[in-house]
Tab-separated table of C-alpha atoms in Angstrom:
chain	number	residue	atom	x	y	z
A	295	VAL	CA	0.000	0.000	0.000
A	296	MET	CA	2.934	2.359	0.555
A	297	ALA	CA	3.498	2.305	-3.177
A	298	GLY	CA	-0.174	2.775	-3.939
A	299	LEU	CA	0.291	5.613	-6.411
A	300	ARG	CA	1.985	4.483	-9.620
A	301	ARG	CA	3.183	6.542	-12.519
A	302	SER	CA	0.489	7.136	-15.108
A	303	PRO	CA	0.814	8.297	-18.705
A	304	GLN	CA	-1.583	11.103	-17.694
A	305	GLY	CA	0.568	10.738	-15.447
A	306	GLU	CA	-25.981	25.330	17.726
A	307	LEU	CA	-29.027	25.024	15.242
A	308	ASN	CA	-31.628	27.694	14.429
A	309	ASP	CA	-35.377	27.455	14.914
A	310	HIS	CA	-35.984	26.054	11.454
A	311	ASP	CA	-33.130	23.570	11.224
A	312	THR	CA	-32.553	20.045	12.410
A	313	PRO	CA	-29.138	18.431	12.705
A	314	GLU	CA	-29.969	16.276	9.718
A	315	ARG	CA	-30.992	19.171	7.494
A	316	ARG	CA	-27.878	21.171	8.294
A	317	THR	CA	-25.538	18.244	7.551
A	318	HIS	CA	-23.429	18.474	4.430
A	319	PRO	CA	-21.279	15.776	2.873
A	320	PRO	CA	-17.565	15.669	3.558
A	321	VAL	CA	-15.088	16.193	0.802
A	322	ASN	CA	-11.939	14.340	-0.114
A	323	THR	CA	-10.287	12.878	2.981
A	324	ARG	CA	-6.908	11.916	1.599
A	325	THR	CA	-3.843	12.013	3.810
A	326	HIS	CA	-1.424	14.919	3.749
A	327	ALA	CA	1.636	13.196	2.431
A	328	PRO	CA	2.632	11.710	-0.907
A	329	ASP	CA	3.593	8.168	-1.739
A	330	LEU	CA	6.973	7.051	-0.434
A	331	ALA	CA	7.666	5.532	-3.828
A	332	LEU	CA	8.013	9.073	-5.186
A	333	LEU	CA	11.114	9.529	-3.106
A	334	VAL	CA	13.071	6.383	-3.934
A	335	PRO	CA	15.566	6.021	-6.762
A	336	ARG	CA	13.821	5.211	-10.008
A	337	GLN	CA	14.641	1.888	-11.603
A	338	ALA	CA	13.726	0.595	-15.038
A	339	GLY	CA	10.026	1.312	-14.648
A	340	PRO	CA	7.117	1.645	-12.251
A	341	SER	CA	7.068	-2.077	-11.496
A	342	ASP	CA	10.622	-1.824	-10.188
A	343	LEU	CA	9.843	0.825	-7.566
A	344	SER	CA	10.777	-0.440	-4.134
A	345	ILE	CA	10.816	0.999	-0.637
A	346	ARG	CA	14.285	2.008	0.530
A	347	THR	CA	14.875	3.083	4.077
A	348	ASP	CA	17.893	4.244	6.071
A	349	ARG	CA	18.615	7.118	3.678
A	350	ASP	CA	19.696	10.699	4.216
A	351	VAL	CA	16.883	12.972	3.069
A	352	LEU	CA	17.170	16.758	2.933
A	353	ILE	CA	13.952	18.771	2.621
A	354	LEU	CA	14.291	22.390	1.529
A	355	ASN	CA	11.311	24.574	2.426
A	356	TRP	CA	11.273	28.323	2.997
A	357	ARG	CA	9.580	27.915	6.408
A	358	ASP	CA	8.419	25.247	8.857
A	359	LEU	CA	5.136	24.730	10.664
A	360	THR	CA	6.230	26.786	13.701
A	361	HIS	CA	6.783	29.864	11.531
A	362	PRO	CA	4.215	32.649	12.146
A	363	GLU	CA	3.202	32.353	8.488
A	364	GLY	CA	3.200	28.565	8.397
A	365	GLY	CA	0.116	26.941	6.911
A	366	GLY	CA	-1.162	24.065	4.824
A	367	SER	CA	1.960	23.752	2.698
A	368	GLU	CA	4.129	23.355	5.777
A	369	LEU	CA	1.716	20.835	7.269
A	370	TYR	CA	1.918	18.792	4.094
A	371	VAL	CA	5.712	18.892	4.028
A	372	GLU	CA	6.125	17.971	7.686
A	373	SER	CA	3.738	15.072	7.187
A	374	VAL	CA	6.063	13.867	4.441
A	375	ALA	CA	9.051	14.229	6.768
A	376	GLN	CA	7.387	12.377	9.644
A	377	ARG	CA	6.453	9.472	7.445
A	378	LEU	CA	9.944	9.240	6.024
A	379	VAL	CA	11.321	9.133	9.572
A	380	ALA	CA	8.830	6.383	10.411
A	381	GLN	CA	10.242	4.385	7.488
A	382	GLY	CA	13.771	4.614	8.879
A	383	ASP	CA	15.169	7.574	6.928
A	384	ARG	CA	17.348	10.258	8.484
A	385	VAL	CA	15.538	13.486	7.647
A	386	THR	CA	16.855	17.031	7.826
A	387	MET	CA	14.586	19.962	7.045
A	388	PHE	CA	16.199	23.270	6.185
A	389	CYS	CA	14.099	26.438	6.418
A	390	ALA	CA	14.197	30.120	7.359
A	391	GLY	CA	14.572	31.270	10.935
A	392	HIS	CA	11.983	33.308	12.782
A	393	PRO	CA	11.816	35.105	16.157
A	394	GLY	CA	11.982	32.681	19.074
A	395	ALA	CA	12.989	29.708	16.965
A	396	ALA	CA	16.160	27.711	17.639
A	397	ARG	CA	18.784	27.597	14.926
A	398	GLU	CA	18.724	23.842	15.180
A	399	GLU	CA	16.397	21.396	16.909
A	400	LEU	CA	15.139	17.834	16.754
A	401	ARG	CA	11.350	17.542	16.534
A	402	ASP	CA	9.390	14.349	15.869
A	403	GLY	CA	12.594	12.725	14.704
A	404	ILE	CA	13.250	15.485	12.151
A	405	ALA	CA	16.483	17.480	12.392
A	406	ILE	CA	15.414	21.065	11.698
A	407	VAL	CA	18.050	23.592	10.642
A	408	ARG	CA	17.083	27.257	10.361
A	409	ARG	CA	19.147	29.969	8.713
A	410	GLY	CA	18.375	33.286	7.083
A	411	GLY	CA	15.044	34.978	6.523
A	412	ARG	CA	12.384	35.211	3.834
A	413	LYS	CA	14.871	36.160	1.126
A	414	THR	CA	18.244	34.926	2.374
A	415	VAL	CA	17.098	31.388	3.185
A	416	TYR	CA	17.829	30.447	-0.420
A	417	LEU	CA	21.414	31.743	-0.280
A	418	TRP	CA	22.001	29.913	2.990
A	419	ALA	CA	20.702	26.688	1.492
A	420	ALA	CA	23.050	26.971	-1.475
A	421	PHE	CA	26.056	27.710	0.748
A	422	LEU	CA	25.379	24.856	3.152
A	423	MET	CA	24.899	22.394	0.319
A	424	VAL	CA	28.127	23.450	-1.365
A	425	VAL	CA	30.186	23.049	1.825
A	426	GLY	CA	28.637	19.655	2.494
A	427	ARG	CA	26.800	20.622	5.696
A	428	PHE	CA	24.004	18.170	4.860
A	429	GLY	CA	26.197	15.400	3.488
A	430	ARG	CA	26.663	14.466	-0.111
A	431	ARG	CA	24.537	11.337	-0.467
A	432	GLY	CA	20.839	10.610	-0.434
A	433	LEU	CA	17.847	12.581	-1.600
A	434	VAL	CA	16.846	16.259	-1.729
A	435	VAL	CA	13.177	17.249	-1.716
A	436	GLU	CA	12.955	20.843	-2.938
A	437	VAL	CA	9.669	22.574	-2.135
A	438	HIS	CA	8.835	25.350	-4.580
A	439	ASN	CA	6.968	28.316	-3.103
A	440	GLY	CA	7.503	30.744	-5.946
A	441	VAL	CA	11.240	31.303	-5.534
A	442	PRO	CA	13.143	28.076	-6.270
A	443	PHE	CA	16.111	26.787	-4.286
A	444	LEU	CA	17.737	25.501	-7.482
A	445	ALA	CA	19.287	22.690	-5.447
A	446	ARG	CA	20.461	20.875	-8.538
A	447	LEU	CA	23.103	23.561	-9.073
A	448	PHE	CA	24.644	22.922	-5.637
A	449	THR	CA	24.405	19.178	-5.051
A	450	ARG	CA	24.840	15.933	-6.927
A	451	ARG	CA	22.147	14.251	-4.868
A	452	ARG	CA	18.917	13.239	-6.573
A	453	VAL	CA	16.369	16.082	-6.428
A	454	VAL	CA	12.575	15.709	-6.279
A	455	VAL	CA	10.619	18.946	-6.744
A	456	LEU	CA	7.369	19.398	-4.797
A	457	VAL	CA	5.026	22.095	-6.156
A	458	HIS	CA	1.737	23.162	-4.586
A	459	HIS	CA	0.873	25.675	-7.267
A	460	VAL	CA	2.381	28.034	-9.802
A	461	HIS	CA	2.480	31.667	-8.658
A	462	ARG	CA	1.755	33.511	-11.910
A	463	GLU	CA	-1.205	35.445	-10.440
A	464	GLN	CA	0.429	36.133	-7.069
A	465	TRP	CA	3.654	37.839	-8.121
A	466	PRO	CA	1.997	41.156	-9.167
A	467	VAL	CA	-0.204	41.106	-6.056
A	468	LEU	CA	2.698	40.751	-3.639
A	469	PHE	CA	5.453	42.748	-5.367
A	470	GLY	CA	6.062	45.753	-7.563
A	471	PRO	CA	6.328	45.335	-11.346
A	472	ARG	CA	10.098	44.824	-11.502
A	473	GLN	CA	10.284	42.332	-8.636
A	474	ALA	CA	7.235	40.520	-9.972
A	475	ARG	CA	8.869	40.081	-13.382
A	476	ILE	CA	12.074	38.775	-11.825
A	477	GLY	CA	10.194	36.385	-9.566
A	478	TRP	CA	8.086	35.039	-12.399
A	479	TRP	CA	11.205	34.595	-14.556
A	480	LEU	CA	12.861	32.566	-11.788
A	481	GLU	CA	9.794	30.378	-11.384
A	482	SER	CA	8.665	30.014	-14.974
A	483	TRP	CA	11.881	30.032	-16.998
A	484	LEU	CA	14.945	29.342	-14.893
A	485	ALA	CA	13.648	26.678	-12.505
A	486	PRO	CA	12.204	24.349	-15.181
A	487	ARG	CA	15.480	24.434	-17.071
A	488	VAL	CA	17.665	23.837	-14.027
A	489	ASN	CA	15.401	20.987	-12.933
A	490	ARG	CA	15.064	19.384	-16.342
A	491	GLY	CA	15.061	15.613	-15.818
A	492	CYS	CA	14.013	15.840	-12.151
A	493	ASP	CA	10.897	14.131	-10.877
A	494	TYR	CA	8.085	16.406	-9.698
A	495	VAL	CA	5.183	16.026	-7.268
A	496	ALA	CA	2.086	18.189	-7.884
A	497	VAL	CA	-0.927	18.367	-5.564
A	498	SER	CA	-3.599	19.019	-8.194
A	499	GLU	CA	-4.365	18.518	-11.880
A	500	VAL	CA	-4.243	22.292	-12.341
A	501	THR	CA	-0.727	22.452	-10.929
A	502	ARG	CA	0.395	19.586	-13.131
A	503	ASP	CA	-1.031	21.236	-16.232
A	504	GLU	CA	0.642	24.554	-15.385
A	505	LEU	CA	3.982	22.847	-14.870
A	506	VAL	CA	3.628	21.248	-18.284
A	507	GLU	CA	2.983	24.711	-19.739
A	508	LEU	CA	6.298	25.794	-18.198
A	509	GLY	CA	8.124	22.985	-19.970
A	510	VAL	CA	8.141	20.204	-17.371
A	511	SER	CA	7.564	16.792	-18.895
A	512	ARG	CA	4.125	15.465	-17.934
A	513	GLU	CA	5.579	11.977	-17.570
A	514	ARG	CA	7.865	13.184	-14.805
A	515	ILE	CA	5.037	14.716	-12.708
A	516	ARG	CA	3.213	12.628	-10.139
A	517	LEU	CA	-0.142	13.796	-8.845
A	518	VAL	CA	-0.773	13.440	-5.095
A	519	HIS	CA	-3.676	15.412	-3.652
A	520	ASN	CA	-3.657	16.923	-0.197
A	521	GLY	CA	-6.003	15.552	2.417
A	522	THR	CA	-6.552	15.653	6.142
A	523	THR	CA	-6.445	13.545	9.244
A	524	PRO	CA	-9.733	12.466	10.845
A	525	ALA	CA	-11.711	15.356	12.297
A	526	LEU	CA	-11.069	16.166	15.942
A	527	PRO	CA	-14.025	15.312	18.189
A	528	THR	CA	-16.078	18.383	18.983
A	529	THR	CA	-19.197	19.127	20.987
A	530	ALA	CA	-19.871	22.272	18.973
A	531	LEU	CA	-23.239	22.444	17.198
A	532	ARG	CA	-24.171	24.489	14.177
A	533	ALA	CA	-24.430	28.142	15.184
A	534	SER	CA	-27.875	29.549	15.889
A	535	VAL	CA	-27.226	32.309	13.335
A	536	PRO	CA	-25.822	32.116	9.794
A	537	THR	CA	-22.051	31.889	10.143
A	538	ILE	CA	-19.265	32.089	7.569
A	539	ALA	CA	-15.848	30.720	8.537
A	540	ILE	CA	-12.573	31.832	6.944
A	541	LEU	CA	-9.348	29.978	7.742
A	542	GLY	CA	-5.801	30.828	6.812
A	543	ARG	CA	-3.051	33.389	6.811
A	544	VAL	CA	-4.129	37.019	6.608
A	545	VAL	CA	-2.164	38.125	3.569
A	546	PRO	CA	-3.180	40.046	0.418
A	547	HIS	CA	-3.592	37.097	-1.941
A	548	LYS	CA	-6.032	35.378	0.425
A	549	ARG	CA	-8.443	38.256	-0.373
A	550	ILE	CA	-10.492	38.134	2.832
A	551	GLU	CA	-11.914	41.525	1.897
A	552	LEU	CA	-14.030	39.904	-0.815
A	553	VAL	CA	-15.941	37.841	1.742
A	554	LEU	CA	-16.367	40.907	3.931
A	555	ASP	CA	-17.828	42.803	0.953
A	556	ALA	CA	-20.207	39.908	0.276
A	557	ALA	CA	-21.250	39.736	3.932
A	558	ALA	CA	-22.015	43.466	3.939
A	559	ALA	CA	-24.140	42.999	0.814
A	560	LEU	CA	-26.074	40.142	2.466
A	561	ARG	CA	-26.755	41.994	5.683
A	562	ALA	CA	-30.188	43.320	4.603
A	563	ASP	CA	-31.443	39.761	4.006
A	564	LEU	CA	-29.453	38.121	6.804
A	565	PRO	CA	-29.270	40.676	9.650
A	566	ASP	CA	-27.852	38.061	12.049
A	567	LEU	CA	-25.044	37.035	9.702
A	568	ARG	CA	-21.686	36.477	11.355
A	569	VAL	CA	-18.198	36.130	9.868
A	570	GLU	CA	-15.454	34.439	11.872
A	571	VAL	CA	-11.842	34.630	10.729
A	572	ALA	CA	-9.240	32.231	12.139
A	573	GLY	CA	-5.702	33.195	11.229
A	574	ASP	CA	-3.211	36.024	11.425
A	575	GLY	CA	-0.701	37.812	9.266
A	576	TYR	CA	0.847	41.133	8.352
A	577	TRP	CA	-2.233	42.154	6.330
A	578	MET	CA	-4.479	42.186	9.432
A	579	PRO	CA	-4.390	46.016	9.913
A	580	TRP	CA	-5.700	46.492	6.361
A	581	VAL	CA	-8.435	43.907	6.954
A	582	GLN	CA	-9.452	45.743	10.120
A	583	GLN	CA	-9.574	49.030	8.189
A	584	HIS	CA	-11.782	47.388	5.586
A	585	ILE	CA	-14.163	46.095	8.234
A	586	HIS	CA	-14.417	49.595	9.691
A	587	ALA	CA	-14.982	51.165	6.258
A	588	LEU	CA	-17.860	48.737	5.628
A	589	GLY	CA	-19.334	49.393	9.074
A	590	ILE	CA	-19.623	45.695	9.890
A	591	GLU	CA	-17.585	45.560	13.089
A	592	ASP	CA	-20.548	43.929	14.869
A	593	MET	CA	-20.666	41.133	12.293
A	594	VAL	CA	-17.026	40.080	12.227
A	595	VAL	CA	-14.913	38.207	14.771
A	596	LEU	CA	-11.144	38.100	14.223
A	597	HIS	CA	-9.828	35.195	16.268
A	598	GLY	CA	-6.189	35.368	15.212
A	599	ARG	CA	-4.232	32.121	15.337
A	600	VAL	CA	-6.241	29.334	16.933
A	601	SER	CA	-5.561	25.831	18.221
A	602	GLU	CA	-6.518	22.762	16.226
A	603	GLN	CA	-9.418	22.167	18.627
A	604	ASP	CA	-10.684	25.728	18.264
A	605	LYS	CA	-10.433	25.369	14.497
A	606	ALA	CA	-12.470	22.159	14.604
A	607	ASP	CA	-15.093	23.839	16.776
A	608	LEU	CA	-15.312	26.789	14.382
A	609	LEU	CA	-15.769	24.572	11.347
A	610	ALA	CA	-18.434	22.558	13.155
A	611	ARG	CA	-20.320	25.776	14.033
A	612	ALA	CA	-20.049	27.360	10.618
A	613	TRP	CA	-22.788	27.111	8.024
A	614	VAL	CA	-20.326	27.682	5.210
A	615	HIS	CA	-16.566	27.935	4.766
A	616	ALA	CA	-15.291	30.603	2.361
A	617	VAL	CA	-11.987	30.450	0.472
A	618	PRO	CA	-11.551	33.713	-1.461
A	619	SER	CA	-7.874	33.109	-2.320
A	620	ILE	CA	-6.526	34.167	-5.659
A	621	LYS	CA	-5.009	30.690	-5.906
A	622	GLU	CA	-4.460	27.505	-3.913
A	623	GLY	CA	-2.605	24.358	-4.827
A	624	TRP	CA	-5.405	22.207	-3.480
A	625	GLY	CA	-7.180	23.869	-0.541
A	626	LEU	CA	-6.463	21.973	2.667
A	627	SER	CA	-9.016	24.040	4.599
A	628	VAL	CA	-11.698	22.770	2.197
A	629	VAL	CA	-10.895	19.220	3.221
A	630	GLU	CA	-10.829	20.175	6.894
A	631	ALA	CA	-14.227	21.852	6.557
A	632	GLY	CA	-15.552	18.785	4.784
A	633	THR	CA	-14.657	16.526	7.697
A	634	HIS	CA	-17.157	18.589	9.713
A	635	SER	CA	-19.765	18.422	6.934
A	636	THR	CA	-19.376	22.118	6.207
A	637	PRO	CA	-19.578	23.160	2.533
A	638	SER	CA	-17.112	25.565	0.944
A	639	VAL	CA	-17.333	28.327	-1.618
A	640	ALA	CA	-14.395	29.465	-3.740
A	641	PHE	CA	-13.452	30.785	-7.164
A	642	ARG	CA	-13.472	28.373	-10.069
A	643	HIS	CA	-10.222	29.647	-11.541
A	644	ALA	CA	-8.207	29.625	-8.289
A	645	GLY	CA	-6.043	26.594	-8.911
A	646	GLY	CA	-6.779	23.305	-7.190
A	647	LEU	CA	-9.889	24.594	-5.428
A	648	ALA	CA	-11.837	23.526	-8.504
A	649	GLU	CA	-10.781	19.970	-7.679
A	650	SER	CA	-11.066	19.930	-3.887
A	651	ILE	CA	-14.616	21.356	-4.109
A	652	LEU	CA	-17.146	19.280	-6.023
A	653	ASP	CA	-19.260	22.078	-7.460
A	654	GLY	CA	-22.911	21.730	-6.487
A	655	THR	CA	-22.209	18.823	-4.131
A	656	THR	CA	-19.646	19.686	-1.480
A	657	GLY	CA	-19.733	23.403	-2.150
A	658	LEU	CA	-20.039	26.012	-4.867
A	659	LEU	CA	-17.536	27.511	-7.298
A	660	VAL	CA	-18.053	31.043	-8.605
A	661	GLU	CA	-16.610	32.825	-11.607
A	662	ASP	CA	-15.824	36.185	-10.019
A	663	ALA	CA	-16.313	38.437	-7.001
A	664	ALA	CA	-19.821	39.380	-8.187
A	665	GLY	CA	-20.881	35.756	-7.789
A	666	LEU	CA	-19.620	35.367	-4.252
A	667	ALA	CA	-22.553	36.945	-2.371
A	668	PRO	CA	-25.209	34.985	-4.329
A	669	ALA	CA	-23.368	31.703	-3.731
A	670	LEU	CA	-23.013	32.399	-0.027
A	671	SER	CA	-26.691	33.301	0.100
A	672	VAL	CA	-27.616	29.926	-1.404
A	673	LEU	CA	-25.550	27.989	1.119
A	674	LEU	CA	-26.783	30.095	4.041
A	675	THR	CA	-30.506	30.065	3.206
A	676	ASP	CA	-31.248	26.838	1.345
A	677	GLN	CA	-31.873	24.319	4.136
A	678	ALA	CA	-32.224	21.455	1.680
A	679	TRP	CA	-28.778	21.956	0.144
A	680	PRO	CA	-27.251	19.633	-0.764
A	681	ALA	CA	-29.524	16.680	-1.491
A	682	LEU	CA	-27.002	13.858	-1.365
A	683	PRO	CA	-26.046	12.598	2.124
A	684	GLY	CA	-22.664	11.553	3.446
A	685	THR	CA	-19.782	10.493	1.229
A	686	ALA	CA	-22.127	9.482	-1.591
A	687	ALA	CA	-21.657	13.037	-2.838
A	688	CYS	CA	-17.892	12.652	-2.951
A	689	PRO	CA	-16.710	9.946	-5.328
A	690	HIS	CA	-13.048	10.134	-4.271
A	691	ALA	CA	-13.470	10.351	-0.484
A	692	HIS	CA	-12.871	6.617	-0.199
A	693	THR	CA	-9.834	6.341	-2.443
A	694	ALA	CA	-7.258	7.047	0.251
A	695	PRO	CA	-8.778	7.355	3.713
A	696	CYS	CA	-6.601	8.863	6.398
A	697	GLY	CA	-4.400	6.395	8.138
A	698	SER	CA	-4.725	3.789	5.387
A	699	GLY	CA	-1.197	4.313	4.125
A	700	ALA	CA	-2.458	4.277	0.564
A	701	ALA	CA	-0.709	7.489	-0.457
A	702	VAL	CA	1.742	8.379	2.258
A	703	ALA	CA	5.375	9.204	2.457
């Protein structure tokens, strides 16, 4: 089962509700981590893939899960690392430092090395690879988050490239024109050429297709969706008033303001509407200004960073989960919401969200910002939505249940 994924040529209730009527089907419940077979030396063909343990594995990621801006990508990567450790590999994860973090520590069997910051982490990685700080044998897993590490230039070890999504739309949102052009050139032109011949892991069909557009061979890209662990037990009931939940980092490209605009537009029809935001980030002051400008301070609760239990309770209370991001590789929060039978709404052209949400079954996909308020209104007012119960509405929920080991690292 550890080699389950093989290479393919395509590569609180209100007065009118009952618990049953406010139950929505869960979405895909795959595990976080990819197949271990992705990370072993390739033999003559797929049938020759075997599980090798006792290797040195270096994972390059710009931040770890303890970083203030850590999120779903980091959870995915650390799940990979933990499973590799469980298989007997010696795993080192290199990432940027952050206030209060040790330069080096051992956590869950993973040796974590931190150097540099948001921009200099890449230079530190190159230097430490060149001087042999991480050894010269084994495997390197390079996680692309826009700026590539270009590990292949600094090591002779085999390199596997893990990509959540391509950042074409995010560069101009986060940087000025010149920096955006440089960043996109690094991601779209330089990285594919440096990594020519490397194996890739993509977390959605959209990501795989975009990588192919950048010149990566489709045959070298393996598709492994994100997923989630079983939902934490919670005693929380659906809220007594319509409630929208938003999870994630508070940064510009998450576009929380779009949900706030939609909530303000719905207020006349849903005067008790509530929006709860779980997450934090440097964009929070601008979000607070936007809330004030809309005059909806009484509608919105900003929780900041929350515990896993508090997150589970929020998702269990919420009537709908909104994901207004400009782009996501897959949408881990969609899966987490689904484990609590909470539907999601997102934009159709926002990367892997079109795959993690089954439109009309486990949530709704909209074309643009103008469609967001109507979609939220449907999910908040239609008590019969959706019609299909349980996992019958999700054809791939059963393909790799959490803990099965069917697609783990």
